[in-house]
Short mmCIF file of C-alpha atoms and ligand atoms in Angstrom, two decimals:
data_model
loop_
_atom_site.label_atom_id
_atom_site.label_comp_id
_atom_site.label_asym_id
_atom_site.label_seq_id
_atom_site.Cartn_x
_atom_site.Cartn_y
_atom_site.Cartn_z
CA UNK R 19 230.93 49.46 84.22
CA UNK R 20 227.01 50.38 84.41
CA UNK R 21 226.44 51.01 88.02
CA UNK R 22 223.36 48.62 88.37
CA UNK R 23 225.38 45.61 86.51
CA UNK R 24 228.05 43.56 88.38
CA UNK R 25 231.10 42.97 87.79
CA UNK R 26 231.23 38.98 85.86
CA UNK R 27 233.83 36.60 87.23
CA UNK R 28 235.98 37.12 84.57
CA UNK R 29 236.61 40.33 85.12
CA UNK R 30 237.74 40.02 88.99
CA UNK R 31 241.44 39.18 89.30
CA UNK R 32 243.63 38.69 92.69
CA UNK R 33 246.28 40.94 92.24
CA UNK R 34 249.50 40.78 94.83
CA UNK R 35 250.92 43.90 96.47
CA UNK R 36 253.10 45.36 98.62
CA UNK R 37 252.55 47.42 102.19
CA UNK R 38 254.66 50.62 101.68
CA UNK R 39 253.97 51.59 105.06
CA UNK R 40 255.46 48.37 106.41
CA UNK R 41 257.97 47.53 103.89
CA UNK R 42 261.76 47.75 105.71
CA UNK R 43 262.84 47.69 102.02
CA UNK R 44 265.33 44.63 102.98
CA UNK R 45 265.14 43.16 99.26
CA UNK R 46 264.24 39.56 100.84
CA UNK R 47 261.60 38.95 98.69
CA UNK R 48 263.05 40.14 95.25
CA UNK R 49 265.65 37.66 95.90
CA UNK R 50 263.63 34.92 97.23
CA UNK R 51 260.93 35.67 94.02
CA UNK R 52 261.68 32.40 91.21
CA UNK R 53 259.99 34.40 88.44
CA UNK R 54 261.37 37.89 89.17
CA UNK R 55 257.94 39.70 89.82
CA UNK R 56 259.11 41.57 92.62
CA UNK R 57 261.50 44.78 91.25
CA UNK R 58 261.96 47.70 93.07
CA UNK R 59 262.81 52.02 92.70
CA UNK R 60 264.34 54.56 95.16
CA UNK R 61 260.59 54.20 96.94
CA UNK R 62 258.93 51.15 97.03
CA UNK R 63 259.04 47.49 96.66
CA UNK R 64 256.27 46.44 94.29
CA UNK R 65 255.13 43.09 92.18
CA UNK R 66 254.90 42.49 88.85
CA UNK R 67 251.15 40.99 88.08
CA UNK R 68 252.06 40.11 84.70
CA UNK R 69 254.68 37.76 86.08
CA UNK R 70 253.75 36.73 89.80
CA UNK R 71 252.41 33.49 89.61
CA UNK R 72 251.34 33.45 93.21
CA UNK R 73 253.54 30.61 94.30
CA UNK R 74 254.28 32.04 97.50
CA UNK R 75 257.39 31.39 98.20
CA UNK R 76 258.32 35.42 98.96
CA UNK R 77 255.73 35.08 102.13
CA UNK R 78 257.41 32.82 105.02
CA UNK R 79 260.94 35.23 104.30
CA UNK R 80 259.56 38.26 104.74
CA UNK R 81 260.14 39.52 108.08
CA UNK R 82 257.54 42.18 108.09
CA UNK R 83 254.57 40.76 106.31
CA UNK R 84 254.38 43.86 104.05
CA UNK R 85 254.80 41.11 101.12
CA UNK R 86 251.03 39.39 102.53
CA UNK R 87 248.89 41.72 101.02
CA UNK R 88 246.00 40.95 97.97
CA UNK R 89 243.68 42.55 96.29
CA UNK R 90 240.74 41.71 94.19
CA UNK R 91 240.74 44.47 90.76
CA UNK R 92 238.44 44.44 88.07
CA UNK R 93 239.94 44.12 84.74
CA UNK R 94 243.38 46.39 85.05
CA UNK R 95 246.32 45.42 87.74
CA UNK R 96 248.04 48.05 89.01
CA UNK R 97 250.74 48.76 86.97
CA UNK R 98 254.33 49.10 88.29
CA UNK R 99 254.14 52.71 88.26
CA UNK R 100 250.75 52.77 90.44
CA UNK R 101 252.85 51.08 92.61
CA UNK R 102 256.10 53.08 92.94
CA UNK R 103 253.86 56.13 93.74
CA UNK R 104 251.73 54.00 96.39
CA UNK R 105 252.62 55.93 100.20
CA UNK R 106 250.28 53.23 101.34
CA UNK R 107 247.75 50.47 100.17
CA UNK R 108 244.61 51.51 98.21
CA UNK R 109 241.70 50.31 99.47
CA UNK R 110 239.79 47.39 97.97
CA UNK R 111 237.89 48.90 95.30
CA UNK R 112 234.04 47.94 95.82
CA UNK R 113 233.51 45.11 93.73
CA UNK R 114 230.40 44.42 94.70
CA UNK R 115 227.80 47.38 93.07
CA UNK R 116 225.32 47.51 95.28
CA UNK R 117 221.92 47.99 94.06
CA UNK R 118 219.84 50.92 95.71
CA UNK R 119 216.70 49.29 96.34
CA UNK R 120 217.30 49.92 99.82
CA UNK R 121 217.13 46.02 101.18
CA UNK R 122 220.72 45.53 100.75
CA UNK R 123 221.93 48.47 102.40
CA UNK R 124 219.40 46.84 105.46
CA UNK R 125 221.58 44.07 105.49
CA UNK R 126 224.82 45.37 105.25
CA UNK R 127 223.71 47.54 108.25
CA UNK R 128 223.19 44.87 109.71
CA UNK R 129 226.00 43.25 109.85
CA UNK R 130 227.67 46.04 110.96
CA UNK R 131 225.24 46.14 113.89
CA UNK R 132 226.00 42.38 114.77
CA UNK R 133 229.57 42.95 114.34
CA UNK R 134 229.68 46.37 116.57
CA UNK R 135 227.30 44.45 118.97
CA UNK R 136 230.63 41.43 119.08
CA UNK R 137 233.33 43.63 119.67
CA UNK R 138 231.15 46.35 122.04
CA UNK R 139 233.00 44.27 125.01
CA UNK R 140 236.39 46.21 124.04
CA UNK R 141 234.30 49.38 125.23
CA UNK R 142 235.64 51.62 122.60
CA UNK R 143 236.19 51.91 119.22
CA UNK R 144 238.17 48.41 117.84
CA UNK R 145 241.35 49.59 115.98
CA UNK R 146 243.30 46.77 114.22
CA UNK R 147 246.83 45.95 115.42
CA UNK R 148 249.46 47.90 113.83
CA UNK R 149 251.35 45.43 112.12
CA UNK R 150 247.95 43.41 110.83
CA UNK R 151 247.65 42.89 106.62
CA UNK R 152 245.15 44.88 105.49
CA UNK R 153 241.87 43.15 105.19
CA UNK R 154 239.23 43.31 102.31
CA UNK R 155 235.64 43.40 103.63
CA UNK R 156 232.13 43.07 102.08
CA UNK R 157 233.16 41.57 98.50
CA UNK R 158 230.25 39.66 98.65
CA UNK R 159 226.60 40.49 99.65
CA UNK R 160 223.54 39.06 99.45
CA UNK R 161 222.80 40.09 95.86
CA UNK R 162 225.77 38.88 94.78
CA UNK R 163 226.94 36.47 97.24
CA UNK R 164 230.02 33.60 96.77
CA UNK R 165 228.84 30.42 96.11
CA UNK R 166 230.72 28.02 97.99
CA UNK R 167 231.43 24.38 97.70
CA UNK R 168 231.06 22.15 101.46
CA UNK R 169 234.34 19.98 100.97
CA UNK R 170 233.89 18.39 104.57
CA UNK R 171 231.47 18.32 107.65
CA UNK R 172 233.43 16.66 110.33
CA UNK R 173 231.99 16.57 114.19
CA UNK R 174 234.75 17.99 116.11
CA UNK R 175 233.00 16.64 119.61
CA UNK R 176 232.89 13.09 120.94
CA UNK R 177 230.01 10.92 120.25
CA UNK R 178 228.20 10.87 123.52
CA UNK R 179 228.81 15.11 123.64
CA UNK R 180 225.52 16.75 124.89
CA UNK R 181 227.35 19.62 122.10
CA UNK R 182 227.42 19.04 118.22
CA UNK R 183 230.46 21.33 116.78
CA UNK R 184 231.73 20.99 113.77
CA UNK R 185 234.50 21.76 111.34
CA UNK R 186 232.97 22.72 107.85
CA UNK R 187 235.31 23.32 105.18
CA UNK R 188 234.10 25.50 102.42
CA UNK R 189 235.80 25.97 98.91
CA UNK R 190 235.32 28.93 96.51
CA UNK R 191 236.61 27.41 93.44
CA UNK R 192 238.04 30.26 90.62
CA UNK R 193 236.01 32.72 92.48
CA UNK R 194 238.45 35.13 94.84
CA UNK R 195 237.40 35.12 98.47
CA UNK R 196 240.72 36.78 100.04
CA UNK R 197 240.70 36.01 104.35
CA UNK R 198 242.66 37.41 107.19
CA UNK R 199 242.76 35.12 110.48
CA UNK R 200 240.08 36.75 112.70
CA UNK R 201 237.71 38.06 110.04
CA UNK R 202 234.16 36.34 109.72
CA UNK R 203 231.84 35.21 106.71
CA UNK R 204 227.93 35.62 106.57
CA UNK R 205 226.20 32.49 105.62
CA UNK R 206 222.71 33.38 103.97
CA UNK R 207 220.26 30.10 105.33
CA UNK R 208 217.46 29.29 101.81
CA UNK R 209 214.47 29.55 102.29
CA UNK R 210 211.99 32.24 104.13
CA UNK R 211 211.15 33.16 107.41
CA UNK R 212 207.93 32.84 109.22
CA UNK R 213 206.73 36.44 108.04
CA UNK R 214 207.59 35.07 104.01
CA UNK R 215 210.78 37.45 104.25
CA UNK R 216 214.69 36.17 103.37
CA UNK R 217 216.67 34.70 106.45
CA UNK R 218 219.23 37.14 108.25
CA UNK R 219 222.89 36.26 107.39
CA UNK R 220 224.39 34.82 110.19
CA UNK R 221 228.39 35.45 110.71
CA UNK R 222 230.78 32.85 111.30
CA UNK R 223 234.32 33.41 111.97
CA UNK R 224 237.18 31.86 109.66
CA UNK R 225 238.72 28.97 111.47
CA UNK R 226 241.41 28.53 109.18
CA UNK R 227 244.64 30.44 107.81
CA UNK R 228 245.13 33.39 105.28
CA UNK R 229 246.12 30.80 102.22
CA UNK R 230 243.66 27.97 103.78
CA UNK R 231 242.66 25.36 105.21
CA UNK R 232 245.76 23.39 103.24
CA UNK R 233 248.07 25.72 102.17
CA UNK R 234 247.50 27.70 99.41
CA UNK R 235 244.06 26.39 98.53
CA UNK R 236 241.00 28.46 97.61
CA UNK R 237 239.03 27.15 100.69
CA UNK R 238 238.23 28.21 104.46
CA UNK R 239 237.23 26.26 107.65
CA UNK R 240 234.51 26.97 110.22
CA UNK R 241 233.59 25.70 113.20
CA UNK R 242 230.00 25.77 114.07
CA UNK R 243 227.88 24.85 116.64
CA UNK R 244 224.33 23.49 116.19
CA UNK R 245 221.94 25.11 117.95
CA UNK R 246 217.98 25.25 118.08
CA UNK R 247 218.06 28.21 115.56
CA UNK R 248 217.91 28.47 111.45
CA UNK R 249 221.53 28.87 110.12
CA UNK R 250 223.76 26.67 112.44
CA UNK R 251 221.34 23.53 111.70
CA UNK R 252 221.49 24.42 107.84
CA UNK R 253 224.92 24.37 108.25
CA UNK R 254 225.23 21.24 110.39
CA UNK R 255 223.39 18.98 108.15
CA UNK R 256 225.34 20.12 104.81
CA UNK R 257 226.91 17.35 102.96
CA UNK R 258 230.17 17.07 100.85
CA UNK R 259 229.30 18.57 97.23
CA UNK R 260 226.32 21.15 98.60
CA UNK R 261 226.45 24.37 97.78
CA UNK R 262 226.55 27.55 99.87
CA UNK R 263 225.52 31.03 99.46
CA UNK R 264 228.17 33.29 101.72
CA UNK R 265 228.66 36.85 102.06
CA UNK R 266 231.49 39.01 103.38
CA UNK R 267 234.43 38.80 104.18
CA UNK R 268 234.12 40.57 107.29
CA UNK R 269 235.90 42.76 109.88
CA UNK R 270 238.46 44.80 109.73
CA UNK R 271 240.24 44.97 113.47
CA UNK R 272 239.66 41.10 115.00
CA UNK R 273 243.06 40.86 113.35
CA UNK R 274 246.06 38.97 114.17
CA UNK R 275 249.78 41.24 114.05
CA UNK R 276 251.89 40.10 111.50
CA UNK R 277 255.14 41.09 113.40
CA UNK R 278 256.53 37.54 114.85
CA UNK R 279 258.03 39.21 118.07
CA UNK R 280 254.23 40.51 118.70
CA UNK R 281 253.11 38.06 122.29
CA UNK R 282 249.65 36.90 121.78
CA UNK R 283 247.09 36.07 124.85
CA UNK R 284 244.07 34.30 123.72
CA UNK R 285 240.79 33.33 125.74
CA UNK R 286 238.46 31.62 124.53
CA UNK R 287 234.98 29.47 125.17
CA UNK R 288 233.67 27.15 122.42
CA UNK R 289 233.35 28.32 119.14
CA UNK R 290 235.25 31.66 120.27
CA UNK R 291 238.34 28.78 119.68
CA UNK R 292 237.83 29.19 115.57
CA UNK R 293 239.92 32.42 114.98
CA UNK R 294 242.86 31.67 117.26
CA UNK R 295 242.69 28.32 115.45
CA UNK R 296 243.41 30.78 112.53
CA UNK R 297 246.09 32.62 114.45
CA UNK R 298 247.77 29.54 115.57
CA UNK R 299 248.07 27.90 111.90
CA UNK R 300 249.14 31.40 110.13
CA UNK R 301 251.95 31.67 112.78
CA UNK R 302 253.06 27.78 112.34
CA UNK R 303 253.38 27.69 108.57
CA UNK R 304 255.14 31.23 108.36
CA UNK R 305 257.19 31.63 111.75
CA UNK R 306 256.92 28.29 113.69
CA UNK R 307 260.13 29.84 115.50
CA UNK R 308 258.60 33.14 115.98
CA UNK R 309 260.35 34.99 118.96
CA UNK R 310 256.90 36.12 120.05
CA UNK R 311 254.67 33.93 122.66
CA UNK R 312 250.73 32.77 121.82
CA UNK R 313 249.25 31.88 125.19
CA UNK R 314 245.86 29.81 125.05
CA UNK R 315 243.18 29.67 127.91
CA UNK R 316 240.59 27.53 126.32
CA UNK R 317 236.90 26.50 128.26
CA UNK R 318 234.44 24.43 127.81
CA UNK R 319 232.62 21.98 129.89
CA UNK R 320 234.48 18.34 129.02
CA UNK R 321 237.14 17.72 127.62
CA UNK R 322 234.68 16.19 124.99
CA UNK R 323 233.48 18.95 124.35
CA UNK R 324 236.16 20.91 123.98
CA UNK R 325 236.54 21.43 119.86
CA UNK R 326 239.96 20.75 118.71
CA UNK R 327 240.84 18.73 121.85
CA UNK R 328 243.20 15.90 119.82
CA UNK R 329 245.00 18.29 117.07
CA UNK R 330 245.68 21.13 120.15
CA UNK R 331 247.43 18.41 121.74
CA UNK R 332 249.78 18.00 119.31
CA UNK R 333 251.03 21.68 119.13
CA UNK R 334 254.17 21.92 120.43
CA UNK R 335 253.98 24.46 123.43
CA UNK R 336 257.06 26.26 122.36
CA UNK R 337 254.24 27.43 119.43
CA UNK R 338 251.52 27.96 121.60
CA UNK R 339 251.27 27.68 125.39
CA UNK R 340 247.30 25.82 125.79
CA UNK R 341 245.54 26.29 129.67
CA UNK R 342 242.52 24.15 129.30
CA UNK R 343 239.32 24.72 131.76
CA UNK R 344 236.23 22.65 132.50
CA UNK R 345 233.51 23.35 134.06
CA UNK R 346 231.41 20.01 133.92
CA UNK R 347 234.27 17.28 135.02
CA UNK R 348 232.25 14.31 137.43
CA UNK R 349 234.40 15.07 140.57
CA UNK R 350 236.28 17.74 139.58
CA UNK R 351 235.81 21.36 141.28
CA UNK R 352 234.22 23.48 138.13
CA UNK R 353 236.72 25.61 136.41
CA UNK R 354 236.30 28.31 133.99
CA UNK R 355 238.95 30.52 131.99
CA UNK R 356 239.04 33.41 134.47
CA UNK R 357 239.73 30.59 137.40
CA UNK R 358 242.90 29.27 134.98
CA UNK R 359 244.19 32.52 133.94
CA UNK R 360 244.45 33.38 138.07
CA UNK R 361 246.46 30.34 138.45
CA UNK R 362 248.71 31.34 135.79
CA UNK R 363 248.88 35.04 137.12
CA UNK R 364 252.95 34.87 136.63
CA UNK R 365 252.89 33.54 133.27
CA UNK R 366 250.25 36.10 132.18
CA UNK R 367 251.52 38.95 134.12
CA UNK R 368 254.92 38.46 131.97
CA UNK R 369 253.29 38.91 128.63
CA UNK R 370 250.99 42.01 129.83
CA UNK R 371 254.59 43.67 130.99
CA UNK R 372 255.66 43.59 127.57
CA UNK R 373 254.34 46.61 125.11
CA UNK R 374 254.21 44.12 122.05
CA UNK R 375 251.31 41.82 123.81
CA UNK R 376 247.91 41.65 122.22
CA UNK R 377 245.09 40.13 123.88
CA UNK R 378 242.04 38.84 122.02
CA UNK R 379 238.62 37.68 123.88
CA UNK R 380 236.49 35.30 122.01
CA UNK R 381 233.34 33.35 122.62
CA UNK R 382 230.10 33.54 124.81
CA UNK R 383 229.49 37.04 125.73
CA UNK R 384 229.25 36.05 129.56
CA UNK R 385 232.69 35.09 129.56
CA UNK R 386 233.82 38.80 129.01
CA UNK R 387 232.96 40.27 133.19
CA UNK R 388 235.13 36.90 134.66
CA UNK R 389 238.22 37.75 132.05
CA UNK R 390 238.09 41.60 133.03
CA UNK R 391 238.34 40.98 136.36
CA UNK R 392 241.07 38.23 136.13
CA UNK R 393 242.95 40.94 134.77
CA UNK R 394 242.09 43.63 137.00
CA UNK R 395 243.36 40.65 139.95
CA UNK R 396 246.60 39.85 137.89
CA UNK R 397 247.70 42.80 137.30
CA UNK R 398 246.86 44.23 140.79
CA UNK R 399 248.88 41.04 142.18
CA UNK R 400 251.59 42.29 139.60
CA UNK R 401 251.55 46.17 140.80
CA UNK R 402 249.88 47.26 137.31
CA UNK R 403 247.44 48.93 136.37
CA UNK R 404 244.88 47.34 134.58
CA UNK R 405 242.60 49.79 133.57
CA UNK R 406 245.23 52.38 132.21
CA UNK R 407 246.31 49.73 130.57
CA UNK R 408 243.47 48.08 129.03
CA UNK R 409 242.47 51.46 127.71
CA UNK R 410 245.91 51.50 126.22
CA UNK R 411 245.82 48.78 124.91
CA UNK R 412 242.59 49.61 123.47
CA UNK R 413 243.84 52.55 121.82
CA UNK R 414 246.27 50.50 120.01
CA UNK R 415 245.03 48.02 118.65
CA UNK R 416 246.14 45.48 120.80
CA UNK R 417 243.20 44.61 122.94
CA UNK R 418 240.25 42.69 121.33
CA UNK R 419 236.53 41.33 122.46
CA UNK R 420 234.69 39.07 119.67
CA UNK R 421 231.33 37.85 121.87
CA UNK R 422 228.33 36.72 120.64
C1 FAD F 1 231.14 38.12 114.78
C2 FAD F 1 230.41 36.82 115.04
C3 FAD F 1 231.10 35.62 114.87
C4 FAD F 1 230.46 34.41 115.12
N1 FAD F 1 231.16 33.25 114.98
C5 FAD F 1 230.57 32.07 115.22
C6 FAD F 1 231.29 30.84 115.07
O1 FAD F 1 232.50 30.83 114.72
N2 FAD F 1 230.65 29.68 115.33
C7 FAD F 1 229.31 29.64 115.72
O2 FAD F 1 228.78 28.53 115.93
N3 FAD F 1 228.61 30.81 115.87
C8 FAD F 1 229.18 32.00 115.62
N4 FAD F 1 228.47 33.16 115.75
C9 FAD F 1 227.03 33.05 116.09
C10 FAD F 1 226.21 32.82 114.79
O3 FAD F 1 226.28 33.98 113.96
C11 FAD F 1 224.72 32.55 115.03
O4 FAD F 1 224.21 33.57 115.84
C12 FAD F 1 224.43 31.20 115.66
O5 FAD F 1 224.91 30.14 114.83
C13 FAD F 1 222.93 31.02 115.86
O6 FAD F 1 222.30 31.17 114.61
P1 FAD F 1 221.03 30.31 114.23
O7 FAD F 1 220.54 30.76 112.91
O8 FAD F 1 221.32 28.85 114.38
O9 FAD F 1 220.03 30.71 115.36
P2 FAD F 1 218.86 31.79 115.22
O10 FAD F 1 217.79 31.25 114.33
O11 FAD F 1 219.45 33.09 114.84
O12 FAD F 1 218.37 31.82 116.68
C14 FAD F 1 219.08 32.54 117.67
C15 FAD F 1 218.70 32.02 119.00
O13 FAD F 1 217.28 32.07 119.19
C16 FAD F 1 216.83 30.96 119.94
N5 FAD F 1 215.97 30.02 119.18
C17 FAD F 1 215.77 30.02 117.85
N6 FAD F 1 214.94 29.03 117.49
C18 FAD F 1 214.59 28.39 118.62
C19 FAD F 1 213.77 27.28 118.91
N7 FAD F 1 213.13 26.62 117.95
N8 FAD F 1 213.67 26.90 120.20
C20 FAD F 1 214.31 27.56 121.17
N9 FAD F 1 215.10 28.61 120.96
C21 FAD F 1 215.25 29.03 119.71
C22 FAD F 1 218.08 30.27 120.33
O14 FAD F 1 218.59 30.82 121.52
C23 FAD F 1 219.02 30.58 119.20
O15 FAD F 1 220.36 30.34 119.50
C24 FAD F 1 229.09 34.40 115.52
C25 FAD F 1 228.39 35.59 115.68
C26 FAD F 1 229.05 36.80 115.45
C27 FAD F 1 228.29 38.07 115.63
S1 SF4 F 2 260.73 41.02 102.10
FE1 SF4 F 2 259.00 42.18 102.95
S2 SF4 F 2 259.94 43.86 104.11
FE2 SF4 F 2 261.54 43.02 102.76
S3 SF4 F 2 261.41 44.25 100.88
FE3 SF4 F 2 260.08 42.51 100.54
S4 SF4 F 2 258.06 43.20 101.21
FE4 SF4 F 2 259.53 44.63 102.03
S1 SF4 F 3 254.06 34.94 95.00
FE1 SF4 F 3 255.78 33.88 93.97
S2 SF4 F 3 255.77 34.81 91.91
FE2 SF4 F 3 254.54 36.19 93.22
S3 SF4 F 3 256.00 37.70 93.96
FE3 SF4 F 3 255.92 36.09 95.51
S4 SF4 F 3 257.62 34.69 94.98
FE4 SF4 F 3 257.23 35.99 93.19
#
């Protein structure tokens, strides 16, 4: 392919593989697979793209999630043989040639700044959890961005709400836009700044599961809140059938673990709910069982105000354990997450015991000092050590900060 020329649509193909490095080579899915794409040698479990049909049934039964991995390919598959030889996944070749004019490299930059600048609260390097599918990141850019289609707009807050957040659902159609729960998308706002120069991309972060928003449909949700800025108006005021320039995916350690005995701790203001609405979806439609625990500790100022207040209702706590704070109540003392994560210093001091807990920070970047020192408090009360283990954790993958 001619390196200033981009790859056409036709040419991009989803192709599903295999983990080797997480495969427990336990045969599950070649016997679960209806069409037989899954075969095996003396090394590796690997899938057939001439047969797989992506129906998904090997997913739910595997008990690693070495099965849940994708990637986009221009024109050839990896053949079997690729495969067999594989001692781990190839990257995700770079569909996306980049021209060298220099103003897309600016933005790409850029969104690594905003996304170093989200996760800067971990106070290290982020490293991805262990067990997490390996993402794909920056398929699309601003020269050759996915064009999505807005399926719904839905206000997620009540009526008389001094917040407007919604729940946009956007589809990509035929065109491959592979997700992980936790990973963002750049929206690029039309139009021009004041100075006559493109908008910034703005990043959102996927509100919806790996297969989407219904299962196994080419779409994703977000939820955005409007504010008095460019991008979250534009995307406020779109309308069923509009069409959307995105970028991305992006992100490669705001990832969720795909073991099911992994304990997940989740705190969250606002929009900072979208990813663990991600988490909690992925975990109900593949291990609704899962011997691991997801612990919620959700603010916001109302209860109407809260995004996802009716459907988090509904899930059962023996999915996911939900500690609600408000801060704005008429006659109610003000509460914030820190304050409800001290009252449930046992509950949470049980999880951080465990070496299989991840903990994942997401929302206004002033929540971030009150959560630290909840944690320093609990785990004092508990005779940790929070900063030994925080750093820990850190190392490993299993402590994350997404502010913003
Ligand atoms: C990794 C990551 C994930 C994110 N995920 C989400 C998400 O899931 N949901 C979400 O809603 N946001 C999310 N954000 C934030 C989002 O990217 C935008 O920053 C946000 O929507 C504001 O963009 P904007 O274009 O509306 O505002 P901008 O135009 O960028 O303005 C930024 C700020 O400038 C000020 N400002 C601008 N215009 C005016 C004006 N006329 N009057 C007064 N003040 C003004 C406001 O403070 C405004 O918020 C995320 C950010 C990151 C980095
Ligand atoms: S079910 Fe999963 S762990 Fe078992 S062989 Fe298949 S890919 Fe590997
Ligand atoms: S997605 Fe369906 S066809 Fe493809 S390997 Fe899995 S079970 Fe087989």
């Amino acid at each position: 392919m001619d390196a200033t020329t981009f790859p056409t649509q036709a040419e991009l193909r989803k192709q599903h593989v295999i983990d080797p490095e997480i495969c427990i080579r336990c045969n599950t899915c070649e016997e679960t697979c209806p069409v037989d794409a899954v075969t095996h040698d003396d090394n590796n479990y690997v899938v057939d793209a001439s047969k797989c049909n992506f129906c998904l049934d090997c997913i739910q039964p595997c008990p690693t999630g070495a099965i849940d991995n994708w990637r986009i390919i221009i024109q050839a598959a990896y053949s079997l043989d690729d495969q067999f030889s594989w001692t781990e996944l190839p990257e995700q070749q770079d569909v996306s040639v980049v021209p060298t004019d220099g103003s897309i490299e600016a933005l790409d930059q850029e969104v690594d700044a905003l996304l170093a600048e989200a996760h800067a609260g971990v106070g290290g390097k982020s490293m991805a959890p262990n067990s997490a599918a390996k993402p794909s990141v920056n398929l699309f850019n601003r020269a050759k961005p996915a064009i999505a289609t807005v399926k719904g707009n839905y206000r997620l807050t009540a009526a008389d709400a001094e917040s407007d957040v919604r729940h946009i659902i956007l589809d990509f159609g035929d065109t491959p836009f592979p997700v992980l729960e936790g990973q963002s998308i750049g929206i690029i706002p039309p139009g021009l700044d004041d100075d006559g120069n493109p908008h910034h991309v703005r990043l959102y972060s996927i509100a919806s599961a790996r297969d989407g928003e219904k299962p196994n449909t080419n779409n994703l949700a977000l939820t955005i809140k409007r504010g008095p800025g460019v991008c979250s108006n534009y995307v406020c005021d779109l309308k069923k059938g509009d069409t959307v320039e995105v970028t991305g995916p992006f992100g490669a350690t705001f990832l969720m673990p795909n073991d099911p005995s992994a304990n997940i701790i989740m705190i969250c203001t606002g929009t900072g709910s979208a990813p663990f609405r991600g988490f909690t979806e992925r975990r109900r439609r593949t291990v609704p069982d899962a011997p691991g625990r997801m612990m919620l500790f959700f603010g916001a100022r109302r209860p109407e105000e809260l995004p996802y207040f009716g459907p988090l209702q509904k899930v059962p706590d023996r999915l996911l354990v939900k500690y609600f704070a408000y801060s704005r109540v008429p006659g109610e003392t003000k509460t914030y997450v820190q304050n409800r994560m001290r009252e449930k210093a046992t509950e949470v001091a049980e999880l951080l015991r465990s070496d299989n807990t991840y903990i994942y920070v997401c929302g206004l970047k002033t929540m971030e000092i009150g959560v630290d020192e909840s944690f320093a408090a609990i785990c004092a009360e508990a005779g940790l050590d929070w900063p030994t283990m925080r750093a820990e954790m850190r190392t490993n993958g299993r402590y994350h900060v997404e502010t913003y």
